Amino acid sequence: MKTMNEEVFSKENVFGKGQSNTAYAQYFIGESFLNPLTSAGSPAVGLANVTFEPGCRNNWHIHHADKGGGQILICTAGEGWYQEEGKEVVSLVPGTVITIPANVKHWHGAKADSWFSHIAMDVPGENAQNEWCEPVTDEEYAKLG
């Protein structure tokens, strides 16, 4: 369900908004928030609830790995977008699960008229690392509706 009202959204966002995502702010247009659900390095799978204010999206990026790796997104509140390079954009609503293979360029974020949260799960892999690429331009984003 789309919502611009942060108070209403916070009631739907069962994993909590978390703190301002300052460590990765340079890779986002708009403000995002991060609520780690597991501790880094323990267990082997990192989980975090990522919340995007309306219109916020991350840059194109790639989760590289020689074997295994990638990312899984589990949408929990609000509405957002996901897109892989060269493919049509996908509308994200609570309950949507996106499996992103390693080495696939993609981006994700909130719709312009809704707060949005998803749980991001890093899939373990050999020589796994993220590559942050160019921003999703305002022109590209505006075409999404």
CSV table of N, CA and C in Angstrom, one decimal:
chain,number,residue,atom,x,y,z
A,1,MET,N,0.8,-1.2,0.0
A,1,MET,CA,0.0,0.0,0.0
A,1,MET,C,0.9,1.2,0.0
A,2,LYS,N,0.6,2.1,-0.9
A,2,LYS,CA,1.4,3.4,-1.0
A,2,LYS,C,1.0,4.3,0.2
A,3,THR,N,2.0,4.9,0.8
A,3,THR,CA,1.7,5.9,1.8
A,3,THR,C,2.8,7.0,1.9
A,4,MET,N,2.4,8.2,1.9
A,4,MET,CA,3.3,9.3,2.1
A,4,MET,C,3.4,9.7,3.5
A,5,ASN,N,2.5,9.2,4.3
A,5,ASN,CA,2.4,9.6,5.8
A,5,ASN,C,3.4,8.7,6.5
A,6,GLU,N,4.5,9.3,7.1
A,6,GLU,CA,5.5,8.5,7.8
A,6,GLU,C,5.0,7.8,9.0
A,7,GLU,N,4.1,8.4,9.7
A,7,GLU,CA,3.5,7.8,10.9
A,7,GLU,C,2.7,6.6,10.6
A,8,VAL,N,1.9,6.6,9.6
A,8,VAL,CA,1.1,5.4,9.1
A,8,VAL,C,2.1,4.4,8.6
A,9,PHE,N,3.1,4.8,7.8
A,9,PHE,CA,4.1,3.8,7.3
A,9,PHE,C,4.8,3.1,8.5
A,10,SER,N,5.2,3.9,9.5
A,10,SER,CA,5.9,3.3,10.6
A,10,SER,C,5.2,2.2,11.3
A,11,LYS,N,3.9,2.3,11.3
A,11,LYS,CA,3.0,1.2,11.9
A,11,LYS,C,3.1,-0.1,11.1
A,12,GLU,N,3.2,0.1,9.7
A,12,GLU,CA,3.3,-1.1,8.8
A,12,GLU,C,4.7,-1.7,8.8
A,13,ASN,N,5.7,-0.9,9.1
A,13,ASN,CA,7.1,-1.3,8.9
A,13,ASN,C,7.5,-2.1,10.1
A,14,VAL,N,7.2,-3.3,10.2
A,14,VAL,CA,7.3,-4.2,11.3
A,14,VAL,C,8.8,-4.4,11.8
A,15,PHE,N,9.7,-4.2,10.9
A,15,PHE,CA,11.1,-4.4,11.3
A,15,PHE,C,11.8,-3.1,11.7
A,16,GLY,N,11.1,-2.0,11.7
A,16,GLY,CA,11.6,-0.7,12.1
A,16,GLY,C,12.5,0.0,11.1
A,17,LYS,N,12.4,1.3,11.2
A,17,LYS,CA,13.1,2.2,10.2
A,17,LYS,C,14.6,2.2,10.5
A,18,GLY,N,15.0,2.2,11.7
A,18,GLY,CA,16.5,2.2,11.9
A,18,GLY,C,17.0,3.6,11.9
A,19,GLN,N,18.3,3.7,11.7
A,19,GLN,CA,19.1,5.0,11.8
A,19,GLN,C,19.3,5.4,10.3
A,20,SER,N,19.6,6.7,10.2
A,20,SER,CA,20.0,7.3,8.9
A,20,SER,C,21.2,6.5,8.3
A,21,ASN,N,21.1,6.1,7.1
A,21,ASN,CA,22.1,5.3,6.4
A,21,ASN,C,23.2,6.1,5.9
A,22,THR,N,24.0,6.7,6.8
A,22,THR,CA,25.0,7.6,6.5
A,22,THR,C,26.2,6.9,5.8
A,23,ALA,N,26.5,5.7,6.2
A,23,ALA,CA,27.7,5.0,5.6
A,23,ALA,C,27.5,4.8,4.1
A,24,TYR,N,26.3,4.7,3.6
A,24,TYR,CA,26.1,4.5,2.1
A,24,TYR,C,25.4,5.7,1.5
A,25,ALA,N,25.2,6.8,2.2
A,25,ALA,CA,24.5,7.9,1.6
A,25,ALA,C,24.9,8.4,0.3
A,26,GLN,N,26.2,8.3,0.0
A,26,GLN,CA,26.8,8.7,-1.3
A,26,GLN,C,26.3,7.9,-2.4
A,27,TYR,N,25.7,6.7,-2.2
A,27,TYR,CA,25.2,5.9,-3.2
A,27,TYR,C,23.7,5.9,-3.4
A,28,PHE,N,23.0,6.9,-2.7
A,28,PHE,CA,21.6,7.0,-2.7
A,28,PHE,C,21.2,8.5,-3.1
A,29,ILE,N,20.1,8.6,-3.9
A,29,ILE,CA,19.4,9.9,-4.1
A,29,ILE,C,18.3,9.9,-3.1
A,30,GLY,N,18.2,10.8,-2.2
A,30,GLY,CA,17.2,10.9,-1.1
A,30,GLY,C,17.8,10.2,0.1
A,31,GLU,N,17.0,10.2,1.2
A,31,GLU,CA,17.4,9.6,2.4
A,31,GLU,C,16.9,8.2,2.6
A,32,SER,N,17.9,7.3,3.1
A,32,SER,CA,17.5,6.0,3.4
A,32,SER,C,17.9,5.7,4.8
A,33,PHE,N,17.4,4.6,5.4
A,33,PHE,CA,17.6,4.3,6.8
A,33,PHE,C,17.9,2.8,6.9
A,34,LEU,N,18.8,2.4,7.8
A,34,LEU,CA,19.2,1.0,7.9
A,34,LEU,C,19.0,0.5,9.3
A,35,ASN,N,18.4,-0.7,9.4
A,35,ASN,CA,18.1,-1.3,10.7
A,35,ASN,C,18.7,-2.8,10.5
A,36,PRO,N,20.0,-3.0,11.0
A,36,PRO,CA,20.5,-4.3,10.9
A,36,PRO,C,19.7,-5.3,11.7
A,37,LEU,N,19.5,-6.5,11.1
A,37,LEU,CA,18.7,-7.5,11.8
A,37,LEU,C,19.6,-8.6,12.3
A,38,THR,N,20.8,-8.7,11.7
A,38,THR,CA,21.9,-9.7,12.2
A,38,THR,C,23.2,-8.9,12.4
A,39,SER,N,24.1,-9.4,13.1
A,39,SER,CA,25.4,-8.8,13.3
A,39,SER,C,26.3,-9.1,12.2
A,40,ALA,N,27.1,-8.1,11.8
A,40,ALA,CA,28.0,-8.3,10.6
A,40,ALA,C,28.9,-9.5,10.9
A,41,GLY,N,29.0,-10.4,10.0
A,41,GLY,CA,29.9,-11.6,10.1
A,41,GLY,C,29.4,-12.7,10.9
A,42,SER,N,28.2,-12.5,11.6
A,42,SER,CA,27.7,-13.6,12.4
A,42,SER,C,26.2,-13.4,12.4
A,43,PRO,N,25.4,-14.3,11.8
A,43,PRO,CA,25.7,-15.5,11.1
A,43,PRO,C,26.3,-15.1,9.7
A,44,ALA,N,26.5,-16.2,8.9
A,44,ALA,CA,27.1,-16.0,7.6
A,44,ALA,C,26.2,-15.1,6.7
A,45,VAL,N,24.9,-15.0,6.9
A,45,VAL,CA,24.0,-14.2,6.1
A,45,VAL,C,23.7,-12.9,6.8
A,46,GLY,N,24.0,-11.8,6.1
A,46,GLY,CA,23.7,-10.5,6.7
A,46,GLY,C,22.3,-10.1,6.3
A,47,LEU,N,21.5,-9.7,7.2
A,47,LEU,CA,20.1,-9.2,7.0
A,47,LEU,C,19.9,-7.8,7.6
A,48,ALA,N,19.3,-6.9,6.8
A,48,ALA,CA,19.0,-5.6,7.3
A,48,ALA,C,17.7,-5.1,6.7
A,49,ASN,N,16.9,-4.4,7.4
A,49,ASN,CA,15.8,-3.7,6.9
A,49,ASN,C,16.2,-2.4,6.4
A,50,VAL,N,16.0,-2.1,5.1
A,50,VAL,CA,16.3,-0.8,4.5
A,50,VAL,C,15.1,-0.1,4.2
A,51,THR,N,15.0,1.1,4.7
A,51,THR,CA,13.8,2.0,4.5
A,51,THR,C,14.2,3.2,3.6
A,52,PHE,N,13.3,3.5,2.6
A,52,PHE,CA,13.6,4.6,1.7
A,52,PHE,C,12.4,5.6,1.9
A,53,GLU,N,12.8,6.9,2.0
A,53,GLU,CA,11.8,7.9,2.0
A,53,GLU,C,11.2,8.0,0.5
A,54,PRO,N,10.0,8.6,0.4
A,54,PRO,CA,9.4,8.7,-1.0
A,54,PRO,C,10.5,9.3,-2.0
A,55,GLY,N,10.6,8.6,-3.1
A,55,GLY,CA,11.5,9.1,-4.2
A,55,GLY,C,12.9,8.7,-4.0
A,56,CYS,N,13.3,8.1,-2.9
A,56,CYS,CA,14.7,7.7,-2.6
A,56,CYS,C,15.0,6.4,-3.4
A,57,ARG,N,16.2,6.4,-4.0
A,57,ARG,CA,16.6,5.1,-4.7
A,57,ARG,C,18.1,5.1,-4.6
A,58,ASN,N,18.6,3.8,-4.7
A,58,ASN,CA,20.1,3.7,-4.7
A,58,ASN,C,20.6,3.7,-6.1
A,59,ASN,N,21.9,3.9,-6.2
A,59,ASN,CA,22.6,3.9,-7.5
A,59,ASN,C,22.5,2.5,-8.1
A,60,TRP,N,22.7,2.4,-9.4
A,60,TRP,CA,23.0,1.1,-10.0
A,60,TRP,C,24.1,0.5,-9.3
A,61,HIS,N,24.1,-0.8,-9.1
A,61,HIS,CA,25.2,-1.5,-8.4
A,61,HIS,C,25.2,-3.0,-8.8
A,62,ILE,N,26.3,-3.6,-8.5
A,62,ILE,CA,26.5,-5.0,-8.8
A,62,ILE,C,27.1,-5.7,-7.6
A,63,HIS,N,26.5,-6.8,-7.2
A,63,HIS,CA,27.0,-7.7,-6.1
A,63,HIS,C,27.9,-8.8,-6.8
A,64,HIS,N,29.2,-8.5,-6.9
A,64,HIS,CA,30.1,-9.4,-7.6
A,64,HIS,C,30.4,-10.7,-6.7
A,65,ALA,N,30.6,-11.8,-7.3
A,65,ALA,CA,31.1,-13.0,-6.6
A,65,ALA,C,31.6,-14.0,-7.7
A,66,ASP,N,32.7,-14.7,-7.4
A,66,ASP,CA,33.2,-15.7,-8.3
A,66,ASP,C,32.3,-17.0,-8.2
A,67,LYS,N,31.7,-17.2,-7.1
A,67,LYS,CA,30.8,-18.4,-6.9
A,67,LYS,C,29.8,-18.0,-5.8
A,68,GLY,N,28.5,-18.4,-6.0
A,68,GLY,CA,27.5,-18.0,-5.1
A,68,GLY,C,27.2,-16.5,-5.2
A,69,GLY,N,26.9,-15.9,-4.0
A,69,GLY,CA,26.7,-14.4,-4.0
A,69,GLY,C,25.4,-13.9,-4.5
A,70,GLY,N,25.3,-12.6,-4.6
A,70,GLY,CA,24.0,-12.0,-5.0
A,70,GLY,C,23.3,-11.4,-3.8
A,71,GLN,N,22.0,-11.2,-4.0
A,71,GLN,CA,21.2,-10.5,-2.9
A,71,GLN,C,19.8,-11.0,-3.1
A,72,ILE,N,19.1,-11.0,-2.0
A,72,ILE,CA,17.6,-11.3,-2.0
A,72,ILE,C,16.9,-10.1,-1.3
A,73,LEU,N,15.9,-9.6,-1.9
A,73,LEU,CA,15.1,-8.5,-1.3
A,73,LEU,C,13.7,-9.1,-1.0
A,74,ILE,N,13.3,-8.8,0.3
A,74,ILE,CA,11.9,-9.2,0.7
A,74,ILE,C,11.2,-7.9,1.1
A,75,CYS,N,10.2,-7.6,0.3
A,75,CYS,CA,9.5,-6.3,0.5
A,75,CYS,C,8.5,-6.4,1.6
A,76,THR,N,8.6,-5.5,2.5
A,76,THR,CA,7.8,-5.6,3.7
A,76,THR,C,6.7,-4.5,4.0
A,77,ALA,N,6.9,-3.3,3.4
A,77,ALA,CA,6.0,-2.2,3.7
A,77,ALA,C,6.2,-1.1,2.6
A,78,GLY,N,5.1,-0.4,2.3
A,78,GLY,CA,5.1,0.6,1.2
A,78,GLY,C,5.2,0.0,-0.2
A,79,GLU,N,5.6,0.9,-1.1
A,79,GLU,CA,5.8,0.4,-2.5
A,79,GLU,C,7.1,1.0,-3.1
A,80,GLY,N,7.7,0.2,-3.9
A,80,GLY,CA,9.0,0.6,-4.5
A,80,GLY,C,9.2,0.0,-5.9
A,81,TRP,N,10.4,0.2,-6.4
A,81,TRP,CA,10.8,-0.2,-7.8
A,81,TRP,C,12.1,-1.0,-7.7
A,82,TYR,N,12.2,-2.0,-8.6
A,82,TYR,CA,13.4,-2.7,-8.8
A,82,TYR,C,13.6,-2.9,-10.3
A,83,GLN,N,14.9,-2.7,-10.7
A,83,GLN,CA,15.2,-2.9,-12.2
A,83,GLN,C,16.6,-3.5,-12.4
A,84,GLU,N,16.7,-4.5,-13.2
A,84,GLU,CA,17.9,-5.0,-13.7
A,84,GLU,C,18.3,-4.3,-15.0
A,85,GLU,N,19.5,-4.1,-15.3
A,85,GLU,CA,20.0,-3.5,-16.5
A,85,GLU,C,19.4,-4.2,-17.7
A,86,GLY,N,18.8,-3.5,-18.6
A,86,GLY,CA,18.3,-4.0,-19.9
A,86,GLY,C,16.9,-4.7,-19.7
A,87,LYS,N,16.3,-4.6,-18.5
A,87,LYS,CA,15.0,-5.2,-18.3
A,87,LYS,C,14.0,-4.2,-17.9
A,88,GLU,N,12.7,-4.5,-18.0
A,88,GLU,CA,11.7,-3.7,-17.5
A,88,GLU,C,11.7,-3.5,-16.0
A,89,VAL,N,11.2,-2.4,-15.5
A,89,VAL,CA,11.2,-2.1,-14.1
A,89,VAL,C,10.1,-3.0,-13.5
A,90,VAL,N,10.3,-3.4,-12.2
A,90,VAL,CA,9.3,-4.3,-11.5
A,90,VAL,C,8.7,-3.5,-10.3
A,91,SER,N,7.4,-3.5,-10.2
A,91,SER,CA,6.8,-2.8,-9.0
A,91,SER,C,6.9,-3.7,-7.8
A,92,LEU,N,7.3,-3.1,-6.7
A,92,LEU,CA,7.5,-3.8,-5.4
A,92,LEU,C,6.4,-3.5,-4.4
A,93,VAL,N,5.8,-4.5,-3.9
A,93,VAL,CA,4.8,-4.3,-2.8
A,93,VAL,C,5.1,-5.3,-1.7
A,94,PRO,N,4.5,-5.1,-0.5
A,94,PRO,CA,4.7,-6.1,0.5
A,94,PRO,C,4.5,-7.5,0.1
A,95,GLY,N,5.4,-8.4,0.4
A,95,GLY,CA,5.3,-9.8,0.0
A,95,GLY,C,6.1,-10.2,-1.3
A,96,THR,N,6.5,-9.1,-2.0
A,96,THR,CA,7.3,-9.4,-3.2
A,96,THR,C,8.7,-9.9,-2.8
A,97,VAL,N,9.2,-10.9,-3.4
A,97,VAL,CA,10.6,-11.4,-3.2
A,97,VAL,C,11.4,-11.3,-4.5
A,98,ILE,N,12.5,-10.7,-4.5
A,98,ILE,CA,13.4,-10.5,-5.6
A,98,ILE,C,14.7,-11.2,-5.4
A,99,THR,N,15.0,-12.1,-6.2
A,99,THR,CA,16.3,-12.8,-6.1
A,99,THR,C,17.2,-12.3,-7.2
A,100,ILE,N,18.3,-11.7,-6.8
A,100,ILE,CA,19.3,-11.0,-7.6
A,100,ILE,C,20.6,-11.9,-7.7
A,101,PRO,N,20.8,-12.5,-8.9
A,101,PRO,CA,22.0,-13.3,-9.0
A,101,PRO,C,23.3,-12.4,-8.9
A,102,ALA,N,24.4,-13.0,-8.6
A,102,ALA,CA,25.6,-12.3,-8.6
A,102,ALA,C,25.9,-11.8,-9.9
A,103,ASN,N,26.6,-10.6,-10.0
A,103,ASN,CA,27.2,-10.0,-11.2
A,103,ASN,C,26.1,-9.4,-12.1
A,104,VAL,N,24.9,-9.1,-11.5
A,104,VAL,CA,23.8,-8.5,-12.3
A,104,VAL,C,23.7,-7.0,-11.8
A,105,LYS,N,23.8,-6.1,-12.8
A,105,LYS,CA,23.6,-4.7,-12.5
A,105,LYS,C,22.2,-4.4,-12.3
A,106,HIS,N,21.9,-3.6,-11.2
A,106,HIS,CA,20.5,-3.4,-10.8
A,106,HIS,C,20.4,-2.1,-9.9
A,107,TRP,N,19.2,-1.7,-9.6
A,107,TRP,CA,18.9,-0.7,-8.6
A,107,TRP,C,17.5,-1.0,-8.0
A,108,HIS,N,17.3,-0.4,-6.8
A,108,HIS,CA,16.0,-0.5,-6.2
A,108,HIS,C,15.7,0.7,-5.3
A,109,GLY,N,14.5,1.0,-5.0
A,109,GLY,CA,14.1,2.2,-4.2
A,109,GLY,C,12.6,2.4,-4.1
A,110,ALA,N,12.3,3.5,-3.4
A,110,ALA,CA,10.9,3.8,-3.2
A,110,ALA,C,10.2,4.4,-4.4
A,111,LYS,N,8.9,4.3,-4.6
A,111,LYS,CA,8.2,5.0,-5.6
A,111,LYS,C,8.2,6.5,-5.1
A,112,ALA,N,7.9,7.4,-6.0
A,112,ALA,CA,7.9,8.8,-5.7
A,112,ALA,C,6.9,9.2,-4.7
A,113,ASP,N,5.8,8.4,-4.6
A,113,ASP,CA,4.7,8.8,-3.8
A,113,ASP,C,4.5,7.8,-2.6
A,114,SER,N,5.6,7.1,-2.2
A,114,SER,CA,5.4,6.2,-1.1
A,114,SER,C,6.7,5.9,-0.3
A,115,TRP,N,6.6,5.8,1.0
A,115,TRP,CA,7.7,5.2,1.8
A,115,TRP,C,7.8,3.8,1.3
A,116,PHE,N,9.0,3.2,1.6
A,116,PHE,CA,9.2,1.8,1.2
A,116,PHE,C,10.3,1.1,2.0
A,117,SER,N,10.0,-0.1,2.4
A,117,SER,CA,11.0,-0.9,3.1
A,117,SER,C,11.1,-2.3,2.5
A,118,HIS,N,12.4,-2.8,2.6
A,118,HIS,CA,12.6,-4.2,2.2
A,118,HIS,C,13.7,-4.8,3.1
A,119,ILE,N,13.7,-6.0,3.3
A,119,ILE,CA,14.8,-6.7,4.0
A,119,ILE,C,15.8,-7.1,2.9
A,120,ALA,N,17.0,-6.7,3.1
A,120,ALA,CA,18.1,-7.0,2.1
A,120,ALA,C,18.9,-8.2,2.7
A,121,MET,N,19.1,-9.2,2.0
A,121,MET,CA,19.9,-10.4,2.4
A,121,MET,C,21.0,-10.5,1.5
A,122,ASP,N,22.2,-10.4,2.0
A,122,ASP,CA,23.4,-10.7,1.2
A,122,ASP,C,23.6,-12.2,1.1
A,123,VAL,N,23.7,-12.8,-0.1
A,123,VAL,CA,23.9,-14.2,-0.2
A,123,VAL,C,25.4,-14.4,-0.2
A,124,PRO,N,25.9,-15.3,0.7
A,124,PRO,CA,27.3,-15.6,0.8
A,124,PRO,C,27.9,-16.1,-0.5
A,125,GLY,N,29.1,-15.7,-0.8
A,125,GLY,CA,29.8,-16.1,-2.0
A,125,GLY,C,31.3,-15.9,-1.9
A,126,GLU,N,32.0,-16.5,-2.9
A,126,GLU,CA,33.4,-16.5,-2.9
A,126,GLU,C,33.9,-15.1,-3.5
A,127,ASN,N,34.8,-14.4,-2.9
A,127,ASN,CA,35.3,-13.1,-3.4
A,127,ASN,C,34.1,-12.2,-3.6
A,128,ALA,N,33.2,-12.1,-2.7
A,128,ALA,CA,32.0,-11.3,-2.8
A,128,ALA,C,32.4,-9.8,-2.5
A,129,GLN,N,31.9,-8.9,-3.4
A,129,GLN,CA,32.1,-7.5,-3.1
A,129,GLN,C,31.1,-6.7,-3.9
A,130,ASN,N,30.8,-5.5,-3.5
A,130,ASN,CA,29.8,-4.7,-4.2
A,130,ASN,C,30.5,-3.6,-5.0
A,131,GLU,N,30.0,-3.4,-6.1
A,131,GLU,CA,30.5,-2.3,-7.0
A,131,GLU,C,29.3,-1.3,-7.2
A,132,TRP,N,29.6,-0.1,-6.7
A,132,TRP,CA,28.6,1.0,-6.8
A,132,TRP,C,28.8,1.7,-8.1
A,133,CYS,N,27.8,1.9,-8.9
A,133,CYS,CA,27.9,2.5,-10.2
A,133,CYS,C,27.2,3.9,-10.3
A,134,GLU,N,26.8,4.3,-11.4
A,134,GLU,CA,26.2,5.6,-11.6
A,134,GLU,C,24.8,5.7,-11.0
A,135,PRO,N,24.3,6.9,-10.6
A,135,PRO,CA,23.0,7.1,-10.1
A,135,PRO,C,21.9,6.8,-11.2
A,136,VAL,N,20.7,6.5,-10.7
A,136,VAL,CA,19.5,6.4,-11.6
A,136,VAL,C,19.1,7.9,-11.7
A,137,THR,N,19.2,8.4,-13.0
A,137,THR,CA,18.9,9.8,-13.2
A,137,THR,C,17.5,10.2,-12.9
A,138,ASP,N,17.3,11.5,-12.6
A,138,ASP,CA,15.9,12.0,-12.4
A,138,ASP,C,15.0,11.7,-13.6
A,139,GLU,N,15.6,11.8,-14.8
A,139,GLU,CA,14.9,11.6,-16.0
A,139,GLU,C,14.4,10.1,-16.1
A,140,GLU,N,15.3,9.2,-15.8
A,140,GLU,CA,15.0,7.8,-15.9
A,140,GLU,C,13.9,7.5,-14.9
A,141,TYR,N,14.1,8.0,-13.6
A,141,TYR,CA,13.2,7.7,-12.5
A,141,TYR,C,11.8,8.3,-12.8
A,142,ALA,N,11.7,9.5,-13.4
A,142,ALA,CA,10.4,10.2,-13.7
A,142,ALA,C,9.6,9.4,-14.6
A,143,LYS,N,10.2,8.6,-15.5
A,143,LYS,CA,9.4,7.8,-16.5
A,143,LYS,C,8.7,6.7,-15.9
A,144,LEU,N,9.0,6.4,-14.6
A,144,LEU,CA,8.3,5.2,-13.9
A,144,LEU,C,6.9,5.5,-13.4
A,145,GLY,N,6.5,6.8,-13.4
A,145,GLY,CA,5.2,7.1,-13.0
A,145,GLY,C,5.1,7.5,-11.6
